[in-house]
CSV table of C-alpha atoms and ligand atoms in Angstrom, one decimal:
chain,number,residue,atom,x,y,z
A,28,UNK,CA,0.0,0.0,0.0
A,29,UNK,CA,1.2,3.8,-0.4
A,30,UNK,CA,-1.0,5.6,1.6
A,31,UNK,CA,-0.3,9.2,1.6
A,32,UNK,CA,-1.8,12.8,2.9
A,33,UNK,CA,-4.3,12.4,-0.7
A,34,UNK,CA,-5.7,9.4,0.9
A,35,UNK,CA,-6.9,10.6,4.1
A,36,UNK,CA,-7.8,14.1,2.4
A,37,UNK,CA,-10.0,12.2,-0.3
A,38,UNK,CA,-11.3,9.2,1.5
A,39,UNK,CA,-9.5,7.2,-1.4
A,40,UNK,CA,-7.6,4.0,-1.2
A,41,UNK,CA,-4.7,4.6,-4.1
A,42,UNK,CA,-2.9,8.3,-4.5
A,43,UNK,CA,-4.0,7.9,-7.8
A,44,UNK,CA,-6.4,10.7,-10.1
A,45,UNK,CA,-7.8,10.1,-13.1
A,46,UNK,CA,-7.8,13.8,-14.7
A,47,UNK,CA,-11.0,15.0,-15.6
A,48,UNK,CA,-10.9,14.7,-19.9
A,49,UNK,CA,-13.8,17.0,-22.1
A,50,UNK,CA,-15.5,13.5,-24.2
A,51,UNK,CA,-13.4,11.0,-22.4
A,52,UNK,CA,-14.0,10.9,-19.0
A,53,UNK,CA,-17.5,9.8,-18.8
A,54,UNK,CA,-19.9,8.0,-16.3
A,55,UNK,CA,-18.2,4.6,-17.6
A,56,UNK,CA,-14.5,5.4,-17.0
A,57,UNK,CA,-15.3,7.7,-13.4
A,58,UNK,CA,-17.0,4.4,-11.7
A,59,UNK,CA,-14.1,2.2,-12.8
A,60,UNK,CA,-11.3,4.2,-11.5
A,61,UNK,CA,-13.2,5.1,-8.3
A,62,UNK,CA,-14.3,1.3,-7.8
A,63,UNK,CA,-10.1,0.6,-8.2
A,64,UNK,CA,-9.4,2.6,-5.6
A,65,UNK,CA,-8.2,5.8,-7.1
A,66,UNK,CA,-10.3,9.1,-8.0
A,67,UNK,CA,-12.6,9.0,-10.9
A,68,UNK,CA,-13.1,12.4,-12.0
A,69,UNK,CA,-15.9,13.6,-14.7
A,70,UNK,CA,-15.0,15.8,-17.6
A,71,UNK,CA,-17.3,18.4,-18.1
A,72,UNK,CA,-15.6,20.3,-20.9
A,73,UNK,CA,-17.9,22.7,-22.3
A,74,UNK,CA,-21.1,20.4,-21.9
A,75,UNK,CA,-24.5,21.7,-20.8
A,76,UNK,CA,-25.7,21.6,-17.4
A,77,UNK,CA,-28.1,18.7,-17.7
A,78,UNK,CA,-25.7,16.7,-19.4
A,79,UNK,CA,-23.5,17.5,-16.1
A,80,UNK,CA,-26.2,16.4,-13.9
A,81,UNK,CA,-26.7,13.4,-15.6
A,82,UNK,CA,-23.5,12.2,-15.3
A,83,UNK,CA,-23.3,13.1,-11.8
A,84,UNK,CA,-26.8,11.0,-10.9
A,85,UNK,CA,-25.1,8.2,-12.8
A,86,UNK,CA,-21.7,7.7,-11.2
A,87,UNK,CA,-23.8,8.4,-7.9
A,88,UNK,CA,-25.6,5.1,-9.1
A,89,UNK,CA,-22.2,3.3,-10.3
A,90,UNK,CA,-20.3,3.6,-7.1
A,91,UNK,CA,-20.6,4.7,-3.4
A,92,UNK,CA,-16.5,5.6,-3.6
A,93,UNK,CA,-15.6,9.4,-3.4
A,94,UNK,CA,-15.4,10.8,-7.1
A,95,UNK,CA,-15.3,14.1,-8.9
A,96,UNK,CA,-15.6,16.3,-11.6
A,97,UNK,CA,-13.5,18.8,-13.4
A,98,UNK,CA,-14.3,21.9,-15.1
A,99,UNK,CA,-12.6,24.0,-17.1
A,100,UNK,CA,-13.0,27.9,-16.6
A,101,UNK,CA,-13.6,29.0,-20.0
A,102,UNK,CA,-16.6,27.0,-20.4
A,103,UNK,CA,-19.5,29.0,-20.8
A,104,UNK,CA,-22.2,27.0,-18.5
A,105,UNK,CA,-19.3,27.5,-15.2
A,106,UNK,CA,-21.9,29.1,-12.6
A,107,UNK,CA,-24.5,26.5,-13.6
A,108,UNK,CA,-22.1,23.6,-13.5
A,109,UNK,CA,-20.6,24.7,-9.7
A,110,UNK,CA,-24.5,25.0,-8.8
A,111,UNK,CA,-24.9,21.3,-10.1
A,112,UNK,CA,-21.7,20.5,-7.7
A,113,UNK,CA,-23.4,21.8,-4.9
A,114,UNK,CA,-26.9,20.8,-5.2
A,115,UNK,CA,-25.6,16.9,-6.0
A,116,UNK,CA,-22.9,17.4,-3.3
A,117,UNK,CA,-20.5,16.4,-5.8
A,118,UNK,CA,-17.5,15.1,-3.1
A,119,UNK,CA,-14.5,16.6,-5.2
A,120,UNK,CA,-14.0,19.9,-7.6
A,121,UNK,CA,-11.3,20.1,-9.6
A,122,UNK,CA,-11.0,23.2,-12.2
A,123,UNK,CA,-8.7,23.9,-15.1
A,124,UNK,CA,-7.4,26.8,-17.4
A,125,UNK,CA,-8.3,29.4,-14.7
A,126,UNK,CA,-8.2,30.6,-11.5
A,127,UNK,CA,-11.3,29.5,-9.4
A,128,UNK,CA,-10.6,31.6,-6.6
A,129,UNK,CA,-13.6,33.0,-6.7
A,130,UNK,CA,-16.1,29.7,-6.2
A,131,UNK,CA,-14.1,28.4,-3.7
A,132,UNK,CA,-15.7,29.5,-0.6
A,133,UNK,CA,-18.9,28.5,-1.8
A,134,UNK,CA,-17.6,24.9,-2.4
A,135,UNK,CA,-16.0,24.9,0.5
A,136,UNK,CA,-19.3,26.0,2.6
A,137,UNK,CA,-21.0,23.0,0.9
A,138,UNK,CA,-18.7,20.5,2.6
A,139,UNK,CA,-16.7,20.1,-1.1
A,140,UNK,CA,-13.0,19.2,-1.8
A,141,UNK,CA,-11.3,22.0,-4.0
A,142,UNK,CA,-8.6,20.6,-5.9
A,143,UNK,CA,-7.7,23.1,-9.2
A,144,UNK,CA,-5.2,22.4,-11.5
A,145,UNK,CA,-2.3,24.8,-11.2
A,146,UNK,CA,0.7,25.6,-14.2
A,147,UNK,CA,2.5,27.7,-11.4
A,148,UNK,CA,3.5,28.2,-8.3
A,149,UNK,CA,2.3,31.6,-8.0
A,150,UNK,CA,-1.5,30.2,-9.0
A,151,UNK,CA,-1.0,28.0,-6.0
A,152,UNK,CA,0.2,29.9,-3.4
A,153,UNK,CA,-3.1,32.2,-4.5
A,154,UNK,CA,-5.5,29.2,-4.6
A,155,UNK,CA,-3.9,28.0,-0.7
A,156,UNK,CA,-5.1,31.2,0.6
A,157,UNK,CA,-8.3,30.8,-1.3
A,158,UNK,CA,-8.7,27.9,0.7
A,159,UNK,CA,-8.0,25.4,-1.7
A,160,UNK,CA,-7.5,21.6,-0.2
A,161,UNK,CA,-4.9,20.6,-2.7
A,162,UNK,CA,-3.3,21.3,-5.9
A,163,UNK,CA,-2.4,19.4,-9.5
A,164,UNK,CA,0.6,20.7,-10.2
A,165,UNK,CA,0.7,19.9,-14.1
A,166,UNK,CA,3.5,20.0,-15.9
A,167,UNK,CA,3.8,21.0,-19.9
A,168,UNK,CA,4.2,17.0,-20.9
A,169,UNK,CA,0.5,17.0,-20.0
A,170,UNK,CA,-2.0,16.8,-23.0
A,171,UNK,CA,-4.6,19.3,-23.7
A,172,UNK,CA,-4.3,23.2,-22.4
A,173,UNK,CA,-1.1,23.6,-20.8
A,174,UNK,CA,1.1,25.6,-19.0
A,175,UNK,CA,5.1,26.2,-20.1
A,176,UNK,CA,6.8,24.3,-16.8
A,177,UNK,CA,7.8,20.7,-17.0
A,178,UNK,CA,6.7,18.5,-14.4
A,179,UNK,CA,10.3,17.9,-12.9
A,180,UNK,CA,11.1,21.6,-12.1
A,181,UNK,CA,7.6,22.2,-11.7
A,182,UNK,CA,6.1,19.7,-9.0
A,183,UNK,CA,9.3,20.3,-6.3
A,184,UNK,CA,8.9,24.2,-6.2
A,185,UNK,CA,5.1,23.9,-5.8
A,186,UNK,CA,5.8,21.6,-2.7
A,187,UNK,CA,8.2,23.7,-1.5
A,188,UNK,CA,5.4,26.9,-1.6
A,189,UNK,CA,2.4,25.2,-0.4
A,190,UNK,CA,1.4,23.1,2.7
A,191,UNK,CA,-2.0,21.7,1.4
A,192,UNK,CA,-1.1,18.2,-0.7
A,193,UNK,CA,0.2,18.7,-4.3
A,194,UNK,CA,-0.6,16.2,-6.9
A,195,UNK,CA,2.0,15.8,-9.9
A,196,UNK,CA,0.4,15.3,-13.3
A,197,UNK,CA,1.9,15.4,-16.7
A,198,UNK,CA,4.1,12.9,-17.9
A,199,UNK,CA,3.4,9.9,-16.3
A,200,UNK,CA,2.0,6.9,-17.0
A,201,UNK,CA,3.5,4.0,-15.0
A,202,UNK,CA,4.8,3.0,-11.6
A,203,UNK,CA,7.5,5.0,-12.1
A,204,UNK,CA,6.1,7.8,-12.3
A,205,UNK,CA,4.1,7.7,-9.2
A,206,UNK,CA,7.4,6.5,-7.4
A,207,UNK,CA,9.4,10.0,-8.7
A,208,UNK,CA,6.4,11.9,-7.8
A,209,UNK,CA,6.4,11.0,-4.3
A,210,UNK,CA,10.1,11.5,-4.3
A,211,UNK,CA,9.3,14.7,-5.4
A,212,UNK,CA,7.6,15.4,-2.4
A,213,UNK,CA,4.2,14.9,-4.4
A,214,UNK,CA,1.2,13.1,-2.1
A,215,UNK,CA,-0.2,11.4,-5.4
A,216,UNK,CA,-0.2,11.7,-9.2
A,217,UNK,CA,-2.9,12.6,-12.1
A,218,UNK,CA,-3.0,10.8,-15.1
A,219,UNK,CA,-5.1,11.4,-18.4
A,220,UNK,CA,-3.7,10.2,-21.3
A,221,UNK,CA,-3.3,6.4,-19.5
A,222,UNK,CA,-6.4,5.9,-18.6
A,223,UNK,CA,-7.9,6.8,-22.0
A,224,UNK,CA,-6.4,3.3,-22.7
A,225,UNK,CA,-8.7,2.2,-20.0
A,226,UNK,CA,-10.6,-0.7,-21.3
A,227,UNK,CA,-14.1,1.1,-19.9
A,228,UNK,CA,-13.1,4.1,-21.4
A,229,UNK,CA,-15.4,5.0,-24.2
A,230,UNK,CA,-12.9,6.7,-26.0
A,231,UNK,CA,-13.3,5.8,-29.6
A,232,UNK,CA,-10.8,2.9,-30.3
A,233,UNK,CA,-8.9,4.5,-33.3
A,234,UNK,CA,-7.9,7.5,-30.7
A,235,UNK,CA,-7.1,4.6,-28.4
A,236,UNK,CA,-4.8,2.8,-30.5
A,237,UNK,CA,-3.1,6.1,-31.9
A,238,UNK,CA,-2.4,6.4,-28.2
A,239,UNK,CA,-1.1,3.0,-27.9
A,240,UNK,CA,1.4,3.3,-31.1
A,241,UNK,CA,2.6,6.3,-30.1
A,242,UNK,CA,6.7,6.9,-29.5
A,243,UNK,CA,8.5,9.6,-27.5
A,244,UNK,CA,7.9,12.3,-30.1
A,245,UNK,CA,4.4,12.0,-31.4
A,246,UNK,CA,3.0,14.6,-29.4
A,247,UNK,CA,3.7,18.7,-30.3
A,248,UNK,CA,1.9,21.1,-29.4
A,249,UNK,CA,-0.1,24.4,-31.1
A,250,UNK,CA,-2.1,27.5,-30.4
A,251,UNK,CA,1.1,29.8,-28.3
A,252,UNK,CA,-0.3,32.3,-31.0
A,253,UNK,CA,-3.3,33.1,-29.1
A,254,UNK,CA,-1.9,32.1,-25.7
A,255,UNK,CA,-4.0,28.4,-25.2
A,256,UNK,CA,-1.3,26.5,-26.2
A,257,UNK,CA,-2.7,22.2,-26.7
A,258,UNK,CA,-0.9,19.3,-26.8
A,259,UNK,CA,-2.3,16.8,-29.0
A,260,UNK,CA,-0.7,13.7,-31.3
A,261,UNK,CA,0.8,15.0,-34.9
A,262,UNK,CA,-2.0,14.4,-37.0
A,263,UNK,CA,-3.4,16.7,-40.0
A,264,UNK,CA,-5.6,18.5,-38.0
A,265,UNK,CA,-2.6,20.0,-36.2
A,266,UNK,CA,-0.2,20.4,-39.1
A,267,UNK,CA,-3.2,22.4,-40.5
A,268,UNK,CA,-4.0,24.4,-37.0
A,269,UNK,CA,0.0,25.7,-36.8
A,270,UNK,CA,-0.1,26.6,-40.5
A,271,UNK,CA,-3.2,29.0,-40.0
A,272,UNK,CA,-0.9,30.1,-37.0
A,273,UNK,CA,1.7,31.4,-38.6
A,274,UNK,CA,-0.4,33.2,-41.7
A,275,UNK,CA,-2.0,35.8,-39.2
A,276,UNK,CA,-5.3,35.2,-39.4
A,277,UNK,CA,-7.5,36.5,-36.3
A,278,UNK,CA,-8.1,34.7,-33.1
A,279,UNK,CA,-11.6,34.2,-33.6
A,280,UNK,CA,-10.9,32.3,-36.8
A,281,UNK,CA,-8.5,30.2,-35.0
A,282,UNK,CA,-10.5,29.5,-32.4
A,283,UNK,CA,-13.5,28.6,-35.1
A,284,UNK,CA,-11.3,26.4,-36.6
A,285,UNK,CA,-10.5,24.2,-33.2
A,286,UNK,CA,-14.4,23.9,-32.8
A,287,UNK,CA,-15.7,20.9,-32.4
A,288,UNK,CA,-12.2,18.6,-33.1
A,289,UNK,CA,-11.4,17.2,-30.0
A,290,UNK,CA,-15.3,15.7,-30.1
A,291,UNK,CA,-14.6,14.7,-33.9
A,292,UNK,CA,-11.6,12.7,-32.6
A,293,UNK,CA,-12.8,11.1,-29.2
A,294,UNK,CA,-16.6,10.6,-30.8
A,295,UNK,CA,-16.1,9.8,-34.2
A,296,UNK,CA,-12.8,8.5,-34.1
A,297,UNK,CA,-11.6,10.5,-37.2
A,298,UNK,CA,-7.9,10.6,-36.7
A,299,UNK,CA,-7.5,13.3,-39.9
A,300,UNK,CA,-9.2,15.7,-38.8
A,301,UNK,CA,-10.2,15.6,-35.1
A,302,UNK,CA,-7.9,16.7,-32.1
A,303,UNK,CA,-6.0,13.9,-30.8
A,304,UNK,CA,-5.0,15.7,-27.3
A,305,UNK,CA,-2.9,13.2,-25.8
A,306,UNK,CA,0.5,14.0,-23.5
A,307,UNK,CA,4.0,12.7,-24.2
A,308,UNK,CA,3.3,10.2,-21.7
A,309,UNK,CA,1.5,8.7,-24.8
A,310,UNK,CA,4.4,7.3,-25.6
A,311,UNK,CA,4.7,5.0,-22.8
A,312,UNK,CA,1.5,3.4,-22.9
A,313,UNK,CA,1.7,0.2,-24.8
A,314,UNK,CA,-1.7,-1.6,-24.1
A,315,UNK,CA,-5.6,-1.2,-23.7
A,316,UNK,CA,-7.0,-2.9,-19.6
A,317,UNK,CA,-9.4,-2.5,-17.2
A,318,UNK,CA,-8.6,0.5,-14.8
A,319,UNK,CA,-8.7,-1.9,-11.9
A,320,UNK,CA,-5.6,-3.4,-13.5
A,321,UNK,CA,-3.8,-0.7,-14.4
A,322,UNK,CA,-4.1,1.5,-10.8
A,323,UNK,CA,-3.1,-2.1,-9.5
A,324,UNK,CA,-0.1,-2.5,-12.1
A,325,UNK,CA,1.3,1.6,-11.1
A,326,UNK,CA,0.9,0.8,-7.3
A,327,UNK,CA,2.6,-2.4,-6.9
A,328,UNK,CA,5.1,-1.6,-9.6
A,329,UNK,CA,5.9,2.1,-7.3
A,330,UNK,CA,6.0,0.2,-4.1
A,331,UNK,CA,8.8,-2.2,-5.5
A,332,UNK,CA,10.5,0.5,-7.0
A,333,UNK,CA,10.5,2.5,-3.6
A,334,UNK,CA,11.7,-0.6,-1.6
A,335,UNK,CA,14.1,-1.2,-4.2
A,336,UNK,CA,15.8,2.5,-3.9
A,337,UNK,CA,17.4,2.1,-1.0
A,338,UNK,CA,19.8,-0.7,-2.6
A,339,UNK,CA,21.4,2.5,-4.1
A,340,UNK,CA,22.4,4.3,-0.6
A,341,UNK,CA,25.7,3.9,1.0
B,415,TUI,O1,-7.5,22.2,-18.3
B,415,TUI,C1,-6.6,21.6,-18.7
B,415,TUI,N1,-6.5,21.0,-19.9
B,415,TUI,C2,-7.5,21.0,-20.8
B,415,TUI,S1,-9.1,21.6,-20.5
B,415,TUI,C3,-9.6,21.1,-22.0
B,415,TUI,S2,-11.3,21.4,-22.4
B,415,TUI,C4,-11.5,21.5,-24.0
B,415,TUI,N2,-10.6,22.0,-24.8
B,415,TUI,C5,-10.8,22.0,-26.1
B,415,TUI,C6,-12.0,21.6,-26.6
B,415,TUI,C7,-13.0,21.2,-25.8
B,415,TUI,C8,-12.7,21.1,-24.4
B,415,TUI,C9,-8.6,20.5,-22.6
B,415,TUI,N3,-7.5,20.4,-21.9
B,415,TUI,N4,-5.5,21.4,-17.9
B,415,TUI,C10,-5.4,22.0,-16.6
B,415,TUI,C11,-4.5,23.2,-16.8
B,415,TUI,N5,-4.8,24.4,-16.3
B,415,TUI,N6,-3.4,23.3,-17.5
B,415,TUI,C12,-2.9,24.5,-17.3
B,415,TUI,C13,-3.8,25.2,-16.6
B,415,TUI,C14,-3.8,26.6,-16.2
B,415,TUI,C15,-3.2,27.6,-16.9
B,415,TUI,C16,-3.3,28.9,-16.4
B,415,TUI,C17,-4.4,26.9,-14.9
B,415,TUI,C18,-4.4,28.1,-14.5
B,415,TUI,C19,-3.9,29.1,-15.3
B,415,TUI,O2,-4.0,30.3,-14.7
B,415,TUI,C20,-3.9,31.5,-15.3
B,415,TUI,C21,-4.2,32.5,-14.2
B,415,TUI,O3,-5.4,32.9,-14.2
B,415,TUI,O4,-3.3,32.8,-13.4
């Protein structure tokens, strides 16, 4: 067992989150992580409130274990969506792209863990004071909207400026990775890309297996033009997105253009044209099974790798 800080703070078995991904992380995939033992978390992307409720009344009917949802601050429906929180008594909030600062005291009055998903370590000093319970520190290997720190540099300096727990995300995949980010003074890790090779994700299986044949490079990233810069797999789609980059055209057209491709990817499964956001973590996932297994797999495969560290000291 690692039991760590995360643990206690969540009511959770495994120091393990499962970040909350617009499309992919669904009713299906939340239930399965938080029956393994880690933290399921629901995407809610820019979906409508009722779809959000939905979900929530679902995973309520999945599992009894703690789970949560994540919600990322330029969606349009935000108010609703913390409203939804509340009324449900969602256990867990986590927020992306923004600061939440201000919804957290009304989370926090409804008896709701705050966990937001922090770039910096100036965001997370802020969000401690907001009263925050913890923080994903999420490095630029991450997938999706990132920040510019790695996870190495990153995770260490937000330990060293916060008390509250600090989850590493971005990057990893595998035991090892949990075992560096508790060296790192981490009390538990965030994955995304790995668990959309969950076998109850319902991920479409040509994003999957893109995923699964990916190497060390097959991620880049796009959109520092209008400062939301993603992280996706080299497809078309983003060969095409940096090349409207560099000919000027306005944000708005930019923006237009990304519309709608991260659900053509996920949904559809059109690997051309869709947005396959993915992190270069991608690159060390090699197969498709059942969340169970794979929290199972990162835990015991950290705890020997822990034990095993010591063989190195003199
Ligand atoms: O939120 C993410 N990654 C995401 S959200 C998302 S949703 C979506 N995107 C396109 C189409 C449809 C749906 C996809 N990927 N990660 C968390 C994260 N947050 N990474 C970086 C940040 C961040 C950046 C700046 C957090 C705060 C921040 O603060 C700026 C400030 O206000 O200080």
């Amino acid at each position: 067992m690692i039991v760590t800080p995360l643990c206690e703070l969540l009511g959770i078995q495994h120091p393990i989150l499962q970040g909350g991904m617009a499309w992919v992380s669904t009713v299906e995939l939340v239930v399965a992580v938080s029956e393994a033992g880690g933290l399921g978390i629901i995407g809610a992307g820019n979906a409508p409130p009722d779809y959000v409720r939905d979900q929530v009344r679902q995973v309520k009917k999945g599992t009894d274990e703690p789970f949560g949802i994540n919600i990322p601050l330029f969606s349009p429906f935000v108010e609703a969506v913390m409203e939804i929180c509340i009324e449900e008594r969602v256990p867990v909030v986590a927020t992306g792209a923004g600061s939440p600062a201000q919804y957290v005291p009304r989370l926090k009055e409804a008896g709701i863990k705050v966990i937001p998903v922090v770039a910096s370590v100036a965001l997370a000093k802020r969000l401690e004071r907001s009263g925050a319970d913890a923080v994903v520190a999420e490095g630029m290997e991450s997938g999706g909207h990132i920040g510019d720190v790695a996870t190495l540099p990153l995770v260490p300096q937000v330990v060293d400026a916060v008390q509250i727990p600090v989850v590493a995300a971005g990057g990893i995949a595998d035991g090892r990775g949990l075992a560096a980010a508790l060296a790192l003074g981490a009390a538990g890790i965030q994955m995304g890309t790995r668990f959309i090779c969950a076998t109850e994700c319902i991920a479409h299986p040509n994003y999957k297996e893109k995923i699964r044949q990916a190497g060390d490079r097959s991620t880049v990233t796009a959109g520092h033009s209008i400062g939301h810069p993603v992280r996706a797999l080299r497809n078309p789609m983003v060969r095409e997105f940096a090349r409207l980059e560099k000919t000027g055209i306005s944000d708005e057209d930019i923006l237009e253009f990304g519309e709608g491709k991260l659900r053509l990817a996920v949904v559809d499964g059109d690997t051309i044209h869709g947005s396959l956001m993915a992190g270069q973590s991608a690159g060390l996932v090699r197969d498709i099974a059942p969340a169970r297994e794979l929290v199972q797999r990162i835990v015991s495969d950290a705890e020997a790798i822990l034990l095993s560290l010591s063989d190195h000291v003199r």
